[in-house]
Structure formats: structure tokens, C-alpha cells
PDB file of C-alpha atoms in Angstrom:
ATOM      1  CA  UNK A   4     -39.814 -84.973 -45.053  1.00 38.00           C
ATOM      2  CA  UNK A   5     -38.019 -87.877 -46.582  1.00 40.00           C
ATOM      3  CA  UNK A   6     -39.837 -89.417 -49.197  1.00 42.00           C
ATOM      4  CA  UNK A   7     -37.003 -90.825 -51.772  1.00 42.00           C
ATOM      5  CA  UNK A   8     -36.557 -94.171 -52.377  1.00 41.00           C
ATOM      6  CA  UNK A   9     -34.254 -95.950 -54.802  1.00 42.00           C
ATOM      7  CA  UNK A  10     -33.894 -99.238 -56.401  1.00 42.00           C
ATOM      8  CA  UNK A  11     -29.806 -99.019 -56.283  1.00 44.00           C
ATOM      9  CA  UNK A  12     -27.624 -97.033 -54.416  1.00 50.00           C
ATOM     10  CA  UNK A  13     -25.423 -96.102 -56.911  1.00 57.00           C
ATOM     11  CA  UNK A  14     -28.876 -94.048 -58.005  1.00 70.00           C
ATOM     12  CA  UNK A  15     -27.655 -91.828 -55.111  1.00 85.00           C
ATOM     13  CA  UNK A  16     -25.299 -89.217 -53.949  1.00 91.00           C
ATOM     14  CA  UNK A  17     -24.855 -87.624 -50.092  1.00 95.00           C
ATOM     15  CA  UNK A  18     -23.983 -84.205 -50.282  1.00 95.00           C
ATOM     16  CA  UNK A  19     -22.556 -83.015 -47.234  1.00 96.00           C
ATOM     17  CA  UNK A  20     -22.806 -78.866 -47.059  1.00 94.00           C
ATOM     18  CA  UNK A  21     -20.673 -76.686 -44.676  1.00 91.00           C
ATOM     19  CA  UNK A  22     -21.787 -73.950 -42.921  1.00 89.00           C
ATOM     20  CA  UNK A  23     -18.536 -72.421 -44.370  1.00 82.00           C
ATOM     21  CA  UNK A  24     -17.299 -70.570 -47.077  1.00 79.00           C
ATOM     22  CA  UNK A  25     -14.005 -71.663 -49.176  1.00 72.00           C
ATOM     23  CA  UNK A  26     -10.537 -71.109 -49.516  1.00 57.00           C
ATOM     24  CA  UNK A  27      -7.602 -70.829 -47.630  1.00 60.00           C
ATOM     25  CA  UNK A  28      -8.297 -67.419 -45.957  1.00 50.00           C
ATOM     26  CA  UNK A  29     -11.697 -68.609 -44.666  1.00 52.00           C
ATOM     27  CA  UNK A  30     -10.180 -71.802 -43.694  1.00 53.00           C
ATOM     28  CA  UNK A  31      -7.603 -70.348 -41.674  1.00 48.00           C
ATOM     29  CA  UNK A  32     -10.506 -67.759 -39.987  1.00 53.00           C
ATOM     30  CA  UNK A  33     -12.904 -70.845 -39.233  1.00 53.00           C
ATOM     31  CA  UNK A  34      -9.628 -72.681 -37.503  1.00 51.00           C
ATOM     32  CA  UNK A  35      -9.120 -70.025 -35.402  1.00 47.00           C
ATOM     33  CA  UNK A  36     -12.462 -69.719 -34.437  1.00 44.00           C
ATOM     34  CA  UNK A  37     -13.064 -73.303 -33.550  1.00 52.00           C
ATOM     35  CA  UNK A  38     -10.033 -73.773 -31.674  1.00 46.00           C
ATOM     36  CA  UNK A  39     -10.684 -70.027 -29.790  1.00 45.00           C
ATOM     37  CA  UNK A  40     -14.091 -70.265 -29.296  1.00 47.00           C
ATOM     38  CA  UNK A  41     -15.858 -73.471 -30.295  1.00 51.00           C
ATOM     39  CA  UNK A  42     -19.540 -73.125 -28.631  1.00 54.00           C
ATOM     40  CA  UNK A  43     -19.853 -69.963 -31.223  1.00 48.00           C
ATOM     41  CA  UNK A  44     -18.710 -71.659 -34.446  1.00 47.00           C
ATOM     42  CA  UNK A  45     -21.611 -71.804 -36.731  1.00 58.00           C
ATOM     43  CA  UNK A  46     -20.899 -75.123 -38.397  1.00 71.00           C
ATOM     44  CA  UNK A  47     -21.583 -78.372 -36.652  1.00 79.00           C
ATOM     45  CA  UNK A  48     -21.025 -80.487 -39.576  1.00 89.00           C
ATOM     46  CA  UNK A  49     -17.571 -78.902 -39.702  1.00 84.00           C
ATOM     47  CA  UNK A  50     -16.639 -79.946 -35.965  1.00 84.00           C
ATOM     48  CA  UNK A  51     -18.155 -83.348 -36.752  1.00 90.00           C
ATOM     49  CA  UNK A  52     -16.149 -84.062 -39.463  1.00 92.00           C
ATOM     50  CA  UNK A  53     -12.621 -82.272 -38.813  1.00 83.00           C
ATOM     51  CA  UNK A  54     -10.782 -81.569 -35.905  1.00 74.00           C
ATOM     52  CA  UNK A  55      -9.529 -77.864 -35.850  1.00 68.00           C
ATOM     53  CA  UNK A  56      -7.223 -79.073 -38.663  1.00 73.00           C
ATOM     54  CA  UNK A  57      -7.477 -82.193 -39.939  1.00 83.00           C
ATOM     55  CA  UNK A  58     -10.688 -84.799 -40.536  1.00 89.00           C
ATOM     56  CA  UNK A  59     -11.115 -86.969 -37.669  1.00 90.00           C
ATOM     57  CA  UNK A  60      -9.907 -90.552 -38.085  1.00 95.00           C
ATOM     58  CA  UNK A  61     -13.384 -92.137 -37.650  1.00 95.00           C
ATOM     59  CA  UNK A  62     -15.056 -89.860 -40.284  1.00 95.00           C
ATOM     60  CA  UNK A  63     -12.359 -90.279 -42.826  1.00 95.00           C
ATOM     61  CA  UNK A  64     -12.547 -94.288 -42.263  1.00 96.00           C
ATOM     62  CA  UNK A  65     -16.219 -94.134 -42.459  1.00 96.00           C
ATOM     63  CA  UNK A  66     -16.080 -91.802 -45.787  1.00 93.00           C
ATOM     64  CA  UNK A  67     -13.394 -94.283 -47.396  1.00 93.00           C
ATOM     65  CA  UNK A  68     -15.305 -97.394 -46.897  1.00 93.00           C
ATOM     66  CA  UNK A  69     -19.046 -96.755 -47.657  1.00 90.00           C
ATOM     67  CA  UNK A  70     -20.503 -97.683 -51.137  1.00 84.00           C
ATOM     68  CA  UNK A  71     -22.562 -94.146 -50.990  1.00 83.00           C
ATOM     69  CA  UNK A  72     -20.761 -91.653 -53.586  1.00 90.00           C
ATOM     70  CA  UNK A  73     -20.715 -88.284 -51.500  1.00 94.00           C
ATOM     71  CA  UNK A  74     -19.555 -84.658 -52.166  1.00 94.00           C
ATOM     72  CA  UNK A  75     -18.253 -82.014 -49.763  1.00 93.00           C
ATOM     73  CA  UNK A  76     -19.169 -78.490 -50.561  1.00 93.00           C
ATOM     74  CA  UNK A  77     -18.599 -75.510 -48.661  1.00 89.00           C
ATOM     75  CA  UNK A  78     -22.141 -73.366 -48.817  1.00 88.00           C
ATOM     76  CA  UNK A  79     -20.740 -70.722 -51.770  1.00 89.00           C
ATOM     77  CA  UNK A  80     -19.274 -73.670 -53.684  1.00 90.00           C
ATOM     78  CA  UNK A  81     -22.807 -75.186 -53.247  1.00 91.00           C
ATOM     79  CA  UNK A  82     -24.658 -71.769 -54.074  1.00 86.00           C
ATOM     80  CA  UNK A  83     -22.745 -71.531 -57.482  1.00 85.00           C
ATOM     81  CA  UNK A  84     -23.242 -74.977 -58.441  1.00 86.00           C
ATOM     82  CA  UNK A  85     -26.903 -75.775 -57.280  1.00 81.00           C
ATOM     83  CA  UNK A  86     -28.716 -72.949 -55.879  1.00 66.00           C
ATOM     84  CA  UNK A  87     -28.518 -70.986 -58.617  1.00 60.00           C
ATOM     85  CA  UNK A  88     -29.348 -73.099 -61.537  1.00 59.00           C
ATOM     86  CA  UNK A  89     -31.928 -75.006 -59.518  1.00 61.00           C
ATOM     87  CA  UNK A  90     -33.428 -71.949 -56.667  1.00 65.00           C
ATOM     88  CA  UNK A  91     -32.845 -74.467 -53.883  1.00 70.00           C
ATOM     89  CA  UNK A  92     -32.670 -72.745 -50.142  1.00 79.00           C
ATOM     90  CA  UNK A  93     -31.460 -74.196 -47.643  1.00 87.00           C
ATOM     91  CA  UNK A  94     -30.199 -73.370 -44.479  1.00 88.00           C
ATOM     92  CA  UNK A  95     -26.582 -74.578 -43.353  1.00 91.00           C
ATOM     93  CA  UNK A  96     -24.603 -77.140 -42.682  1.00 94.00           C
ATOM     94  CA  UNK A  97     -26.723 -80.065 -44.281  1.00 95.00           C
ATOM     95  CA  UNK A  98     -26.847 -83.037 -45.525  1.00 96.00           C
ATOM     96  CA  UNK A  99     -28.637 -83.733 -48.528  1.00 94.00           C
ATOM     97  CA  UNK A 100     -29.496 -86.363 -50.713  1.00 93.00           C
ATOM     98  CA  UNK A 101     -29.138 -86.531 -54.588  1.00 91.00           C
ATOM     99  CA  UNK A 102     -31.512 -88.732 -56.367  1.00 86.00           C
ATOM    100  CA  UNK A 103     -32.459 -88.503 -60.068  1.00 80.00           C
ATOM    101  CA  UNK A 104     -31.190 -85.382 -60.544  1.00 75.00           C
ATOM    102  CA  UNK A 105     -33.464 -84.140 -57.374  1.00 85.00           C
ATOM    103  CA  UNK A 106     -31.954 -83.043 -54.413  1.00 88.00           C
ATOM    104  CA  UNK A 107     -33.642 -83.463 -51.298  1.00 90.00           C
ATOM    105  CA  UNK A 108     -33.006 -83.264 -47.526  1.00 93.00           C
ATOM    106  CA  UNK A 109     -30.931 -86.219 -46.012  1.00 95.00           C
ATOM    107  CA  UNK A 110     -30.059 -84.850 -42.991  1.00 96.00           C
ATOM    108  CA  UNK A 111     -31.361 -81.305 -41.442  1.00 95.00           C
ATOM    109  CA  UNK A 112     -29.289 -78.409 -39.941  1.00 92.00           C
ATOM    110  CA  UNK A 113     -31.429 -79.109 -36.812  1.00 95.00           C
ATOM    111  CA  UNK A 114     -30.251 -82.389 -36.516  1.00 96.00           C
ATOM    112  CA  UNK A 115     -26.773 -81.813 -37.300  1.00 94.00           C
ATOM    113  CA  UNK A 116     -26.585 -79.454 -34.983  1.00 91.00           C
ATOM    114  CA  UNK A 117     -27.957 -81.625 -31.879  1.00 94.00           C
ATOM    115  CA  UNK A 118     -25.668 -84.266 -32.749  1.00 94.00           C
ATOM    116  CA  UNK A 119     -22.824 -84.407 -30.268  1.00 92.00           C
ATOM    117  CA  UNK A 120     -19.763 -86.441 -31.907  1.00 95.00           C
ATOM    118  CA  UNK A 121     -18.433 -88.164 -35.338  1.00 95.00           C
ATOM    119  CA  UNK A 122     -20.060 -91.749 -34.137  1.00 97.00           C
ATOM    120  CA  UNK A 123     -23.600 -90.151 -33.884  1.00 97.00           C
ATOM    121  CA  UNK A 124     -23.309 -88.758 -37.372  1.00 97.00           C
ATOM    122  CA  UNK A 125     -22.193 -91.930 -38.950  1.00 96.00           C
ATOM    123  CA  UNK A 126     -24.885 -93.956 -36.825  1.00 96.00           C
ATOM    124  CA  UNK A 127     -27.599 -91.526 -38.831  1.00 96.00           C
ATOM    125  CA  UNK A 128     -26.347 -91.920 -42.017  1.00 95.00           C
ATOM    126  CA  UNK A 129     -26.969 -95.652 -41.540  1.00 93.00           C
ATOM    127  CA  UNK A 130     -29.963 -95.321 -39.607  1.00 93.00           C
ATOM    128  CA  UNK A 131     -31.746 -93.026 -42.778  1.00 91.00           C
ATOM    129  CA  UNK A 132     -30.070 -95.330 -44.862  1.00 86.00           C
ATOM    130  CA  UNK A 133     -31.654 -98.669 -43.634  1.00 82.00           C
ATOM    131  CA  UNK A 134     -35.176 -96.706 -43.626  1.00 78.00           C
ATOM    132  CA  UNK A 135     -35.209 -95.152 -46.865  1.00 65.00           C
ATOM    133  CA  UNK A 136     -33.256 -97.617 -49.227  1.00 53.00           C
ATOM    134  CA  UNK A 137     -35.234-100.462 -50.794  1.00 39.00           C
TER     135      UNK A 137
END
């Protein structure tokens, strides 16, 4: 499932892909749900990365001091600028991986979703990082 391998990292981008749609209204909607009912919310990357307002303090000190250059997209700002110029499906949140212009999986919606806190994300990202950079 993960095949790329680069000769630099700067040949690389993360892009991280909410199970979320954008703006302020559907911001305001996915707040309420998380902090109302959080074992429903449909976005695991979400609750990984941000508390019911703000990003958490590890993932924002994690994101400001790694070399990788990453992108947040919610999944219709993703669909517009991707999906349909390329035909990519994918199912949400995810992590993926640009690399020459290809885009391949990083980081699954199955594993996001069985990963229980902030550290456990970061500790992946380094983990697939050690194993697939050369």
C-alpha cells in the first residue's frame, strides 16, 4: 500500500484531509457536534488535531517544527482541487502523501480512526516516515 520513496523530502507534501466540509457555518455545526456528542462525530482526524475549538498545543508544535511541507483541506476543498482534475476517491479523513505530482495514501481512514490521541498521530507520521524515506 505504500510504495513511494524519495530521494529528498522537500520532494514531498502531507496532505491532511478532514472528514469535514468548509466554512464558518459547517464549522460552527461540527463544534457543536463534537462537544454534544463526540463518539458520533465522523472525523477523527478533526478530534486529533483540534480541540472543539482550537488545535491542540501538541499538534500545532508538531506542525510548526517538522521539515515536511503539509496542507489541510477540508474534503470539498479537496474534491475541487484534486478529485476532480485527477478522479482520485478516497474515503475520509486521510492522510495522504504528495510525491511527484502523485498522490498516494500516507495514512488510511482506518487507521486514523483507531488512533486514540494527538501523540499517536504524530508517533505515525514519524514511524511511516523513517520506513518510507531514503
Amino acid at each position: 500500500m505504500y510504495k513511494f520513496i524519495m530521494d529528498k523530502r522537500e520532494d514531498a507534501r502531507l496532505i491532511f484531509i478532514y472528514n469535514a466540509n468548509s466554512g464558518l457555518r459547517n464549522a460552527l455545526l461540527d463544534g457543536a457536534h463534537k462537544a454534544l456528542s463526540p463518539h458520533t462525530y465522523q472525523c477523527n482526524l478533526c478530534d486529533l488535531t483540534f480541540g472543539v475549538i482550537n488545535e491542540k498545543k501538541t499538534w500545532k508544535k508538531f506542525r510548526e517544527e517538522e521539515d515536511w511541507g503539509m496542507e489541510f483541506l477540508h474534503k470539498d476543498e479537496f474534491n475541487k482541487q484534486y478529485a476532480s482534475k485527477f478522479g482520485y476517491k478516497f474515503e475520509f479523513p486521510i492522510v495522504l502523501i504528495a510525491v511527484n505530482n502523485e498522490l498516494q495514501v500516507f495514512i488510511s481512514r482506518k487507521e486514523l480512526n483507531e488512533l486514540k490521541n494527538t501523540e499517536a498521530l504524530i508517533g505515525l507520521i514519524k514511524k511511516r516516515e523513517k520506513e518510507k524515506i531514503v
